[in-house]
mmCIF file of C-alpha atoms and ligand atoms in Angstrom:
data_model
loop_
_atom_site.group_PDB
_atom_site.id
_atom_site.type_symbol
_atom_site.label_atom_id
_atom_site.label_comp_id
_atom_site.label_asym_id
_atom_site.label_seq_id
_atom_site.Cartn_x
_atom_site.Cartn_y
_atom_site.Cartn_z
ATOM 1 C CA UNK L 218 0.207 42.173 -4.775
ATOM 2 C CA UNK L 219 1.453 38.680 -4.883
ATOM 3 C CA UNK L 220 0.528 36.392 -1.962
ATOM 4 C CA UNK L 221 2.895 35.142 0.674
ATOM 5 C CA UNK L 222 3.309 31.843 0.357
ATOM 6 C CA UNK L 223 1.678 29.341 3.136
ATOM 7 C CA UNK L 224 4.475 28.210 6.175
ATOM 8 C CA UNK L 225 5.164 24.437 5.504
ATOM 9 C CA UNK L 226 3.213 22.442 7.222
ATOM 10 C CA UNK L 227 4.658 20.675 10.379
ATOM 11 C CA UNK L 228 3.446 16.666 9.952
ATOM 12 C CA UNK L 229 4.169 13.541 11.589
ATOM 13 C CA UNK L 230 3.294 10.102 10.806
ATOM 14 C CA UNK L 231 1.956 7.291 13.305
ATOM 15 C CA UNK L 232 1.911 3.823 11.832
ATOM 16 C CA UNK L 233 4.927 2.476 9.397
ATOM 17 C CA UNK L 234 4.112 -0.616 8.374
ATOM 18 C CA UNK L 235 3.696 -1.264 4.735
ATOM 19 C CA UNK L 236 1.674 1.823 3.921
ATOM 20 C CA UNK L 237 2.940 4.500 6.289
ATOM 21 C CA UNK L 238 6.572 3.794 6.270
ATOM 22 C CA UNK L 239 6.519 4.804 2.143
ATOM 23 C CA UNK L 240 4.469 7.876 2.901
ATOM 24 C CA UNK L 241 6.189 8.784 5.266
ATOM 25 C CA UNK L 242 9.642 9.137 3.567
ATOM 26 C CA UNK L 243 7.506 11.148 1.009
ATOM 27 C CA UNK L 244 6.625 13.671 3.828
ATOM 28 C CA UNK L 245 9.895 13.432 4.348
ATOM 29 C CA UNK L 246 11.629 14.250 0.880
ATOM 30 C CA UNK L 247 9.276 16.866 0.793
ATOM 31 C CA UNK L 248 11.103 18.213 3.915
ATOM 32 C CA UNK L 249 7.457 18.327 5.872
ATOM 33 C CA UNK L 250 8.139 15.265 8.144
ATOM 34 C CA UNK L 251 9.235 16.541 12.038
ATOM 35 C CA UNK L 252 8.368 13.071 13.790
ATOM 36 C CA UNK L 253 6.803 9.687 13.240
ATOM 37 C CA UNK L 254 5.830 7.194 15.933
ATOM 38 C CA UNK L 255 5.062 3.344 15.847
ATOM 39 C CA UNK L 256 3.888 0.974 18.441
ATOM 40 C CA UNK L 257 6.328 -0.760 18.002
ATOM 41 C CA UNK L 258 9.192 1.696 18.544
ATOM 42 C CA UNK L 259 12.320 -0.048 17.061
ATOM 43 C CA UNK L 260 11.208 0.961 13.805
ATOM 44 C CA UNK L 261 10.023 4.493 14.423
ATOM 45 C CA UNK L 262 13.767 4.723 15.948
ATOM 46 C CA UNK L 263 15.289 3.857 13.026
ATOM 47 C CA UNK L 264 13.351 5.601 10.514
ATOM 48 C CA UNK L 265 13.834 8.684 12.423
ATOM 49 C CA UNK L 266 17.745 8.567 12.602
ATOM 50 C CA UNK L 267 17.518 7.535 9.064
ATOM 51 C CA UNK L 268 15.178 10.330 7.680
ATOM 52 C CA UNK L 269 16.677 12.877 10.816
ATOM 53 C CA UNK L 270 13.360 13.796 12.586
ATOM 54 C CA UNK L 271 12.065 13.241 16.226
ATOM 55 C CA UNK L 272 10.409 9.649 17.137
ATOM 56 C CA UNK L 273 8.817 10.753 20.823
ATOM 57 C CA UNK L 274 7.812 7.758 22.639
ATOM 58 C CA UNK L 275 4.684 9.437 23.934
ATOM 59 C CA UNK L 276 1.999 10.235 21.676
ATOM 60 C CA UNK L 277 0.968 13.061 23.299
ATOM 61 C CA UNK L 278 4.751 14.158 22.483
ATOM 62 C CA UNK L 279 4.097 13.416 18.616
ATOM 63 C CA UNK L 280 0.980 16.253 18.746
ATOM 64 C CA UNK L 281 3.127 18.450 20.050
ATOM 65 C CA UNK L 282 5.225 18.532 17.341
ATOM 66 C CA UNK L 283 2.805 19.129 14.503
ATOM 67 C CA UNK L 284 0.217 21.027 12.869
ATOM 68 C CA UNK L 285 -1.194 17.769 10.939
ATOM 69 C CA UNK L 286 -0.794 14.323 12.148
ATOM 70 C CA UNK L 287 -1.072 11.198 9.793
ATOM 71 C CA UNK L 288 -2.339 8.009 11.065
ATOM 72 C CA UNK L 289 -2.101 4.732 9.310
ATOM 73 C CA UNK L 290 -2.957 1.884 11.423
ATOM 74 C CA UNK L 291 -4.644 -1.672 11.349
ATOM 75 C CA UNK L 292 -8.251 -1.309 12.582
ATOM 76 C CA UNK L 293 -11.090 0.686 14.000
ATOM 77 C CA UNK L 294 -9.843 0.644 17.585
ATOM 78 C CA UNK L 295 -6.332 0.558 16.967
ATOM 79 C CA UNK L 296 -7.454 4.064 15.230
ATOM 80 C CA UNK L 297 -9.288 4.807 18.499
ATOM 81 C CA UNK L 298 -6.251 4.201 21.036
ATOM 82 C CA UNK L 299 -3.510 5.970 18.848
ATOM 83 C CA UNK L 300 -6.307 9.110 18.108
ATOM 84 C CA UNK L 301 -6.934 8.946 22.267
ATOM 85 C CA UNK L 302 -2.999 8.753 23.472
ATOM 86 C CA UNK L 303 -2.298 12.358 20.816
ATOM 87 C CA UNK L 304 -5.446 13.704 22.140
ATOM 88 C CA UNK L 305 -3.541 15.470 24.932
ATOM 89 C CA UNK L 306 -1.154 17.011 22.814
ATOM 90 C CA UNK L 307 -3.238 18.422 20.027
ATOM 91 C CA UNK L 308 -3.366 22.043 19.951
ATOM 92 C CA UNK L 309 -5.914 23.990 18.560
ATOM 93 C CA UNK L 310 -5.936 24.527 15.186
ATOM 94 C CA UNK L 311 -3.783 21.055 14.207
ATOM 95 C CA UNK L 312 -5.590 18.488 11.790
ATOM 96 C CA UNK L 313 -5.635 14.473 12.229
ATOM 97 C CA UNK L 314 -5.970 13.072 9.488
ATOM 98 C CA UNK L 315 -6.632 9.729 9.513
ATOM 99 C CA UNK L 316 -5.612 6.719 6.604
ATOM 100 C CA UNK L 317 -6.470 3.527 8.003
ATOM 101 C CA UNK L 318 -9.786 1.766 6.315
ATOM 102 C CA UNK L 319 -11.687 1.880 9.011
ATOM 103 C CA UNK L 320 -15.758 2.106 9.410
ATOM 104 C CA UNK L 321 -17.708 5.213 8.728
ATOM 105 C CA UNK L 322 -19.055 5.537 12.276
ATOM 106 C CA UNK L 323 -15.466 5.437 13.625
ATOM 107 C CA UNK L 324 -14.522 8.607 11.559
ATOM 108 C CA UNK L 325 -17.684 10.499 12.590
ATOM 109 C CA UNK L 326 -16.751 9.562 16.130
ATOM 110 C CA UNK L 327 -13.395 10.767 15.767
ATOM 111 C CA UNK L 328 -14.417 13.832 14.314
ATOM 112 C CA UNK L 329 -17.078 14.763 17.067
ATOM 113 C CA UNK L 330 -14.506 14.132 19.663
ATOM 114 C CA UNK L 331 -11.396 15.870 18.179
ATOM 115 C CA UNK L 332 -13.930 19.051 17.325
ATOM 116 C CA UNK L 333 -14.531 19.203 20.932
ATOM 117 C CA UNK L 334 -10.716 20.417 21.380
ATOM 118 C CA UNK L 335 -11.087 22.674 18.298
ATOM 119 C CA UNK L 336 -8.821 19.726 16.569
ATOM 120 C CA UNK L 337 -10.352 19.230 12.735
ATOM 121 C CA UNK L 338 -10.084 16.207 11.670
ATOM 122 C CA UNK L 339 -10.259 13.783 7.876
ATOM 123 C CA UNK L 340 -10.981 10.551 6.927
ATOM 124 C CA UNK L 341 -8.433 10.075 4.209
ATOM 125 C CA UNK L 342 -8.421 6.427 2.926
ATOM 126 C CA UNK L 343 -6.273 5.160 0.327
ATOM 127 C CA UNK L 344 -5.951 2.683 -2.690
ATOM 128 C CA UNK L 345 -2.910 2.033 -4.933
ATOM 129 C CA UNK L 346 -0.954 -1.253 -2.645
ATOM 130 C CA UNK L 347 2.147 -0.726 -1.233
ATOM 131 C CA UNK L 348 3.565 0.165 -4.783
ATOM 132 C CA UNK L 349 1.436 3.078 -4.786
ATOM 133 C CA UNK L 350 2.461 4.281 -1.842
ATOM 134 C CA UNK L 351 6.471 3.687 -2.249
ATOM 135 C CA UNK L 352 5.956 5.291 -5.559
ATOM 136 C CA UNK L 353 3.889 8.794 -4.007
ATOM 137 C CA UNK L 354 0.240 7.772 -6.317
ATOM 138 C CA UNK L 355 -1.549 7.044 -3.881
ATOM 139 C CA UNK L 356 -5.224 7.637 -4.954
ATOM 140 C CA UNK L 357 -6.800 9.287 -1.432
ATOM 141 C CA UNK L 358 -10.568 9.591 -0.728
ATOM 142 C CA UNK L 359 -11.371 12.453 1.604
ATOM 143 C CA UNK L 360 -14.187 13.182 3.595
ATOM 144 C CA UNK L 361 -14.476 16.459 5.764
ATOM 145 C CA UNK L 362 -14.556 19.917 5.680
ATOM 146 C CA UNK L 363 -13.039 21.365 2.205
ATOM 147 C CA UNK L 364 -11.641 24.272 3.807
ATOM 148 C CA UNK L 365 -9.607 21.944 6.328
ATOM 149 C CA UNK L 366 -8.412 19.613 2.975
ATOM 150 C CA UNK L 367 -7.166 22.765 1.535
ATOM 151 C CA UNK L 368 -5.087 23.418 4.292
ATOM 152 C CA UNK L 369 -3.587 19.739 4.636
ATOM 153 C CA UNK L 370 -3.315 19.400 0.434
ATOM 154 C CA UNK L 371 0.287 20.606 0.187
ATOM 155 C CA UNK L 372 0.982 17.205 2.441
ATOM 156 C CA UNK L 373 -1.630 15.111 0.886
ATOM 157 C CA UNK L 374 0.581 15.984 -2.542
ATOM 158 C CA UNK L 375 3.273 14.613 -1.500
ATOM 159 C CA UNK L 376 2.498 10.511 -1.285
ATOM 160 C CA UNK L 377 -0.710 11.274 -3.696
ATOM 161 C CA UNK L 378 -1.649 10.724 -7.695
ATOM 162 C CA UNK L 379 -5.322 11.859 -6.717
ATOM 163 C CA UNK L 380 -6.933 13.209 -3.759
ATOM 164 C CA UNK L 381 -10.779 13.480 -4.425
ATOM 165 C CA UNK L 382 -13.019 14.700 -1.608
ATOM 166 C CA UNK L 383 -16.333 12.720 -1.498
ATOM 167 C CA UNK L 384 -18.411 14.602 1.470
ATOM 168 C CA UNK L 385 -18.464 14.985 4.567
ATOM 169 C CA UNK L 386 -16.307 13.171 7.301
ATOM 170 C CA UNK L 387 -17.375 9.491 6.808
ATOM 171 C CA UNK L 388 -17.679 10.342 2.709
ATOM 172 C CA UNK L 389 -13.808 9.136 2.300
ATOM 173 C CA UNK L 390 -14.846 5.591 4.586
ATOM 174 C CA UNK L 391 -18.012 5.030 2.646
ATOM 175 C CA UNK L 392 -16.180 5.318 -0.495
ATOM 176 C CA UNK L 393 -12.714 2.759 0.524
ATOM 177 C CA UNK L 394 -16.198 0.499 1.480
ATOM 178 C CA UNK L 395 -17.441 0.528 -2.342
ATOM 179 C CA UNK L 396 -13.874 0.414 -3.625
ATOM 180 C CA UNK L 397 -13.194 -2.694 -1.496
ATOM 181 C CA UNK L 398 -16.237 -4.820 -2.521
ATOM 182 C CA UNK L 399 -14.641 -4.238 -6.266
ATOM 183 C CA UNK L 400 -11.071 -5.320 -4.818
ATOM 184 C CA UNK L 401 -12.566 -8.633 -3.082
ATOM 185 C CA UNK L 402 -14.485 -9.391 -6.450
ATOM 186 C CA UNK L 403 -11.653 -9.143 -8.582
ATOM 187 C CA UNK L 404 -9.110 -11.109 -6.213
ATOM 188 C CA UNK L 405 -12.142 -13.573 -6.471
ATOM 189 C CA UNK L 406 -12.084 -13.994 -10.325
ATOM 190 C CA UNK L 407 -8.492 -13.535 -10.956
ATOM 191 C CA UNK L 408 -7.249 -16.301 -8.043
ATOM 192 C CA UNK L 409 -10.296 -18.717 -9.465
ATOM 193 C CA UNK L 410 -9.059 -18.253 -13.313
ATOM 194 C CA UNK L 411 -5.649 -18.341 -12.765
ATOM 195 C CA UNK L 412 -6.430 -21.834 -10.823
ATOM 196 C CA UNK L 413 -8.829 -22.663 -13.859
ATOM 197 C CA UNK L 414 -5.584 -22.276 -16.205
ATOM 198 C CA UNK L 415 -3.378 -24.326 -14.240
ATOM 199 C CA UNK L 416 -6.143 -27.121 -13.728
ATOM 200 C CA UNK L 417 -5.889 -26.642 -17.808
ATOM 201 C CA UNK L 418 -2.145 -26.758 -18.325
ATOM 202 C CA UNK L 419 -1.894 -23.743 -19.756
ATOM 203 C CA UNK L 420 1.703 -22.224 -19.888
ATOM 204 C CA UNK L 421 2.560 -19.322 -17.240
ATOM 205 C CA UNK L 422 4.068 -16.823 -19.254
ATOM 206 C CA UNK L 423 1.833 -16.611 -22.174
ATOM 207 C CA UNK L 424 -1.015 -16.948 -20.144
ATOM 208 C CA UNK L 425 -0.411 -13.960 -18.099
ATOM 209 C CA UNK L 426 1.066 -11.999 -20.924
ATOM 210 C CA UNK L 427 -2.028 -12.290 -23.265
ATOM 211 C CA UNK L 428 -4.642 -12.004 -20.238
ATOM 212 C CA UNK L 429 -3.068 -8.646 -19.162
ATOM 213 C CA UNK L 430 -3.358 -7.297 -23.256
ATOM 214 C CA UNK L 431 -6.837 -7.788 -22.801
ATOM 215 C CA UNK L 432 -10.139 -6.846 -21.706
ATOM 216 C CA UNK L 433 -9.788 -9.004 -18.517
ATOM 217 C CA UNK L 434 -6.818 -7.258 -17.397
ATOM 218 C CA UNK L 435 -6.629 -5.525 -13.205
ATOM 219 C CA UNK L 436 -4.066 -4.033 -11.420
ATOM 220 C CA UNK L 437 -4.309 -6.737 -9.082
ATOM 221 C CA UNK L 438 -3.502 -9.579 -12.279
ATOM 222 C CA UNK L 439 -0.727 -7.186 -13.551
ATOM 223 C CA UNK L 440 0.960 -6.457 -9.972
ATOM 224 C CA UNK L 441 -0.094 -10.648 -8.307
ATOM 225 C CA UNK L 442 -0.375 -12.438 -11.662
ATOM 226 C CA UNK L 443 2.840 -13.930 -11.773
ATOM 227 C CA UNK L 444 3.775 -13.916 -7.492
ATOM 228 C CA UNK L 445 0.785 -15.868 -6.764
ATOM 229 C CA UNK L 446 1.846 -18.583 -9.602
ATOM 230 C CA UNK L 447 4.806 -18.739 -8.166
ATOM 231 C CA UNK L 448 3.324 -18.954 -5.177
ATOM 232 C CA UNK L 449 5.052 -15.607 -3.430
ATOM 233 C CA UNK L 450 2.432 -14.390 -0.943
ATOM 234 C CA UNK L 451 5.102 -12.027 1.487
ATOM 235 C CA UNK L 452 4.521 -8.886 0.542
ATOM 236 C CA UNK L 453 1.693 -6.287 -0.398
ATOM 237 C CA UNK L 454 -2.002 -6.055 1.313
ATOM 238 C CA UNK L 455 -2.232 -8.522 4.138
ATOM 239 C CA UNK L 456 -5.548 -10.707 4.158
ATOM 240 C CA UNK L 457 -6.031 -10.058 7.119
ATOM 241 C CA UNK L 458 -6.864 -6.306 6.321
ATOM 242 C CA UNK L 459 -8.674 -7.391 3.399
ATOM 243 C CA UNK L 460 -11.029 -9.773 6.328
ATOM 244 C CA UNK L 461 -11.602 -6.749 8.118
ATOM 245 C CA UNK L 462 -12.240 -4.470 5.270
ATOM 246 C CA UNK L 463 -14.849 -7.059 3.583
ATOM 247 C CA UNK L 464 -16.552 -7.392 7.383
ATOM 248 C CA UNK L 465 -17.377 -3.282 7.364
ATOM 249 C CA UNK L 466 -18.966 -4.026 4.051
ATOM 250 C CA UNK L 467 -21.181 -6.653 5.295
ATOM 251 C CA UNK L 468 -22.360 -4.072 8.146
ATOM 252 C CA UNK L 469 -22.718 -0.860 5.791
ATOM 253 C CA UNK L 470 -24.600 -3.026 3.580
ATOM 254 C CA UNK L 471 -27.288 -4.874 6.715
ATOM 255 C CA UNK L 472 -27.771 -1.478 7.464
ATOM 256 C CA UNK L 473 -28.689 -0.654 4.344
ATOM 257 C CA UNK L 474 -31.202 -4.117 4.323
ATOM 258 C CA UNK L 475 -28.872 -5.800 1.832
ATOM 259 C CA UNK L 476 -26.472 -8.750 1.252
ATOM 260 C CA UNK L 477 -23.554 -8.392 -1.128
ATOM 261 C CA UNK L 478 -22.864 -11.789 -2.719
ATOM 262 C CA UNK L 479 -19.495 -11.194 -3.881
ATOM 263 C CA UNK L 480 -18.280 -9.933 -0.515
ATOM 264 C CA UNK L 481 -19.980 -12.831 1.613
ATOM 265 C CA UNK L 482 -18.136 -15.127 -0.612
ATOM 266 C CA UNK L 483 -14.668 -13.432 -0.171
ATOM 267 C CA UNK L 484 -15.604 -12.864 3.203
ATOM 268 C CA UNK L 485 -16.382 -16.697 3.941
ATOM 269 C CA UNK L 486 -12.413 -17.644 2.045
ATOM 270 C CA UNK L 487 -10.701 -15.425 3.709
ATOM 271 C CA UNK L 488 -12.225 -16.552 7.113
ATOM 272 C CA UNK L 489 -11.032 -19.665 5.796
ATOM 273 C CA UNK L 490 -7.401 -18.681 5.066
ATOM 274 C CA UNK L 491 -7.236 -17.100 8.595
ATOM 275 C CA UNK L 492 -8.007 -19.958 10.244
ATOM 276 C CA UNK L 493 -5.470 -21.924 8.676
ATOM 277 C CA UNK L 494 -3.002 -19.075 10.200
ATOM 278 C CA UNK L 495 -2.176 -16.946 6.660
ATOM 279 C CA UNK L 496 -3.699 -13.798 7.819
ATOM 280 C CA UNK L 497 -0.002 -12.149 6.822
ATOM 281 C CA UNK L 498 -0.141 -13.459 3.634
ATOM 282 C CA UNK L 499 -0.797 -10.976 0.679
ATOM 283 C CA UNK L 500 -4.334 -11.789 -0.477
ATOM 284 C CA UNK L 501 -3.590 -13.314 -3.877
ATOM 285 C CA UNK L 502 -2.990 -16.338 -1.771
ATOM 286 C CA UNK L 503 -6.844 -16.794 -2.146
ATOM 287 C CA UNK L 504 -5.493 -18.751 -5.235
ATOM 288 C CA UNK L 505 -4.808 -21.504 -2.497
ATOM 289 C CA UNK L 506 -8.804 -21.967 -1.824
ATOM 290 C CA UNK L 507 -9.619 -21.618 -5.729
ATOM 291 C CA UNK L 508 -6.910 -24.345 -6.512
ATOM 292 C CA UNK L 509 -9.023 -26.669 -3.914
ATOM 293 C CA UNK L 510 -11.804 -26.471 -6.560
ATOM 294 C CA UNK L 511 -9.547 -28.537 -8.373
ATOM 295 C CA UNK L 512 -8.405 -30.809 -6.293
ATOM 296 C CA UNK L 513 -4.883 -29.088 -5.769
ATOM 297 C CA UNK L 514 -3.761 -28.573 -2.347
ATOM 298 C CA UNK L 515 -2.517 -24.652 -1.923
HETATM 299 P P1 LIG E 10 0.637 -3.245 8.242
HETATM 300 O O1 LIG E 10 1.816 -3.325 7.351
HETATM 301 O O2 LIG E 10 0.141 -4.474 8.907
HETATM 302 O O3 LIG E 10 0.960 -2.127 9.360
HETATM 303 C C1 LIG E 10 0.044 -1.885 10.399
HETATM 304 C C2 LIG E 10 0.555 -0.749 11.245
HETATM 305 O O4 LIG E 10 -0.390 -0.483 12.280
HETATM 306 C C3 LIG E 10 1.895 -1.064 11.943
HETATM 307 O O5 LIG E 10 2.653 0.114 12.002
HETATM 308 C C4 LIG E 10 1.393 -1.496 13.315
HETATM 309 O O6 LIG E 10 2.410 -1.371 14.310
HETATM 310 C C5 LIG E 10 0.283 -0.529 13.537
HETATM 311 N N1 LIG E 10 -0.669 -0.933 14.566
HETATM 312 C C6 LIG E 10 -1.494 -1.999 14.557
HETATM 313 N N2 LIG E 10 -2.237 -2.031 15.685
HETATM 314 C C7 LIG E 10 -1.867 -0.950 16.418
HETATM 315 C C8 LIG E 10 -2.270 -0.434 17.677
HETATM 316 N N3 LIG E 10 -3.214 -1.032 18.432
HETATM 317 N N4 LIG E 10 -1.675 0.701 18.112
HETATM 318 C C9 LIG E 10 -0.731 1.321 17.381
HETATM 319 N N5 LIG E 10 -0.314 0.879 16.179
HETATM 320 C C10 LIG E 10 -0.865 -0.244 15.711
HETATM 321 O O7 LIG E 10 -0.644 -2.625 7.483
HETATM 322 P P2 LIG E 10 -0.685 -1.693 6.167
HETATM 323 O O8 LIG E 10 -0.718 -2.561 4.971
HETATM 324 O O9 LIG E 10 0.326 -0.607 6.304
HETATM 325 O O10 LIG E 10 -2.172 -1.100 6.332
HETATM 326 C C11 LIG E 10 -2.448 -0.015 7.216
HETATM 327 C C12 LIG E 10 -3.882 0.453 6.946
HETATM 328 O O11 LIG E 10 -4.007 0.850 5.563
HETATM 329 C C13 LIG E 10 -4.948 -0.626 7.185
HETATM 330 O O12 LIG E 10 -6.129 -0.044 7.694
HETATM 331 C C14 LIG E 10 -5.179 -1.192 5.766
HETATM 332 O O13 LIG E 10 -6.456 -1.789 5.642
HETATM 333 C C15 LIG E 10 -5.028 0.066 4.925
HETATM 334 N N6 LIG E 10 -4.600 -0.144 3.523
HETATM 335 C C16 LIG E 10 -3.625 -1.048 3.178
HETATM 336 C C17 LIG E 10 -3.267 -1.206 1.843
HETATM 337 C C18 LIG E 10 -2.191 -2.183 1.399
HETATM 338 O O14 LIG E 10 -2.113 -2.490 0.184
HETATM 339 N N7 LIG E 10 -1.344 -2.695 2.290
HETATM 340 C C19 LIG E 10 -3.878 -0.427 0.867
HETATM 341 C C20 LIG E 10 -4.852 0.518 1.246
HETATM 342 C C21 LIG E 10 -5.209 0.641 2.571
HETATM 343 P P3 LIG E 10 3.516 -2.528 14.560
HETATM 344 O O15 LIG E 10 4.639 -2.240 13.603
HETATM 345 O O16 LIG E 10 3.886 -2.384 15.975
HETATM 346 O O17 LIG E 10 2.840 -3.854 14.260
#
């Protein structure tokens, strides 16, 4: 007997700026999209007459409307408010899955709470930029239940290259933690030796094009190599989110007795960056601080 096949899942998406908007139209393509909301509503309007689905202005009005609800929002209690104003309108049975980077303790919070409503919830952060997500390979780590992942996957599929479940709820945080020391490292050595090469005159072009052959080559050199010689900083991960992602680090790793050099050193130019009011700028534009070392103004 062959199986029936599984009703498509009902999803809506809160958060479209750089990373939800793409995903979003994914859901959408995929025809699994029914509403998205944003706080600030002039987009979610347009999106929705765009991709023709609902854009509720109440929260509790976007739960309604689905059996899986994506969030993909700034920080921890940005997270917190958006989770607290659906709470209302989750039924039984309905996942939240949530995308933001966000600390470990927030997702186990979330998770406790939503359980309490019979609502099952993932922590479901993601790497691959903004091209990653415009171009659906996103890689996702997931932590929660594997029975409640296999439900969501058909969704998951749609924006995703990769979706690997680490553990339990928290597993998919504590992963985007270790994956974010290694993107604050390498922003670190690619900004300070791309300043290093124009302190030394060396040519643009060949520079990048021989660096990127080779054994010191990143996605972050191939996809911010050239924009941040050019000195293009407008779109892509805001620092800002980088700030915040390097400052969960710090407190996974106190708690764990340690320091990470690396990240207290990204952590300490990016504070500096902010300060100077570039917390929009993409983070390549840590190639302003490393050109200081030089005794180039940025
Ligand atoms: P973004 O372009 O700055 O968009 C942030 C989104 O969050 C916007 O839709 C914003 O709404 C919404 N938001 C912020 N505070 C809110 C609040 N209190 N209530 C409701 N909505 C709120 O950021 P992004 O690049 O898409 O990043 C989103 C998340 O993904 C962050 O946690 C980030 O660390 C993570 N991430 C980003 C990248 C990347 O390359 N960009 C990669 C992996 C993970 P408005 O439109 O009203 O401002």
């Amino acid at each position: 007997m062959t199986e029936s096949p599984r009703p498509t899942l009902r999803c809506s998406f809160v958060g479209l700026g750089a990373m939800g908007e793409p995903m979003a139209r994914h859901l959408a393509a995929r025809g699994m999209l029914t509403a998205v909301w944003n706080r600030t509503s002039a987009k979610a309007q347009a999106l929705a007459a765009e991709l023709d689905v609902a854009a509720p202005e109440a929260l509790s009005d976007v739960a309604l409307l689905s059996d899986l609800v994506f969030v993909c929002v700034s920080a921890d209690a940005d997270v917190r408010a958006v989770i607290a104003a659906l709470r209302p309108g989750l039924r039984r049975g309905s996942i939240v899955v949530d995308t933001s980077t966000v600390s470990r303790q927030t997702a186990i919070d979330l998770a406790a709470d939503l359980a309490q409503i019979g609502v099952d919830f993932l922590d479901a952060p993601l790497t691959g930029g903004v091209e990653g997500a415009r171009n659906g390979r996103l890689s996702v780590m997931v932590g929660g239940d594997e029975a409640v992942l296999d439900r969501a996957k058909a969704a998951f599929d749609a924006f995703s290259l990769r979706v690997t479940r680490m553990g339990p709820v928290g597993a998919g945080q504590a992963t985007k933690a270790v994956n974010q020391v290694m993107i604050g490292g390498i922003a670190e050595g690619v900004c300070e030796a791309l300043a290093f090469g124009e302190a030394l005159g060396l040519p643009r072009e060949p520079l990048l094009a021989v660096l990127t052959a080779g054994a010191a080559n990143s996605w972050f050199l191939e996809k911010r190599g050239l924009s941040m010689l050019e000195g293009r900083f407008d779109s892509g991960f805001k620092l800002a989110l980088l700030h915040k992602d390097l400052g969960i680090v710090q407190s996974m790793a106190a708690a764990l007795g340690a320091r990470l050099k690396s990240v207290d050193a990204a952590h300490a130019d990016y504070t500096t960056l902010l300060a100077e009011g570039r917390g929009d700028d993409e983070i390549s534009s840590l190639i302003r601080i490393k050109r200081r070392l030089f005794d180039v103004q940025g």
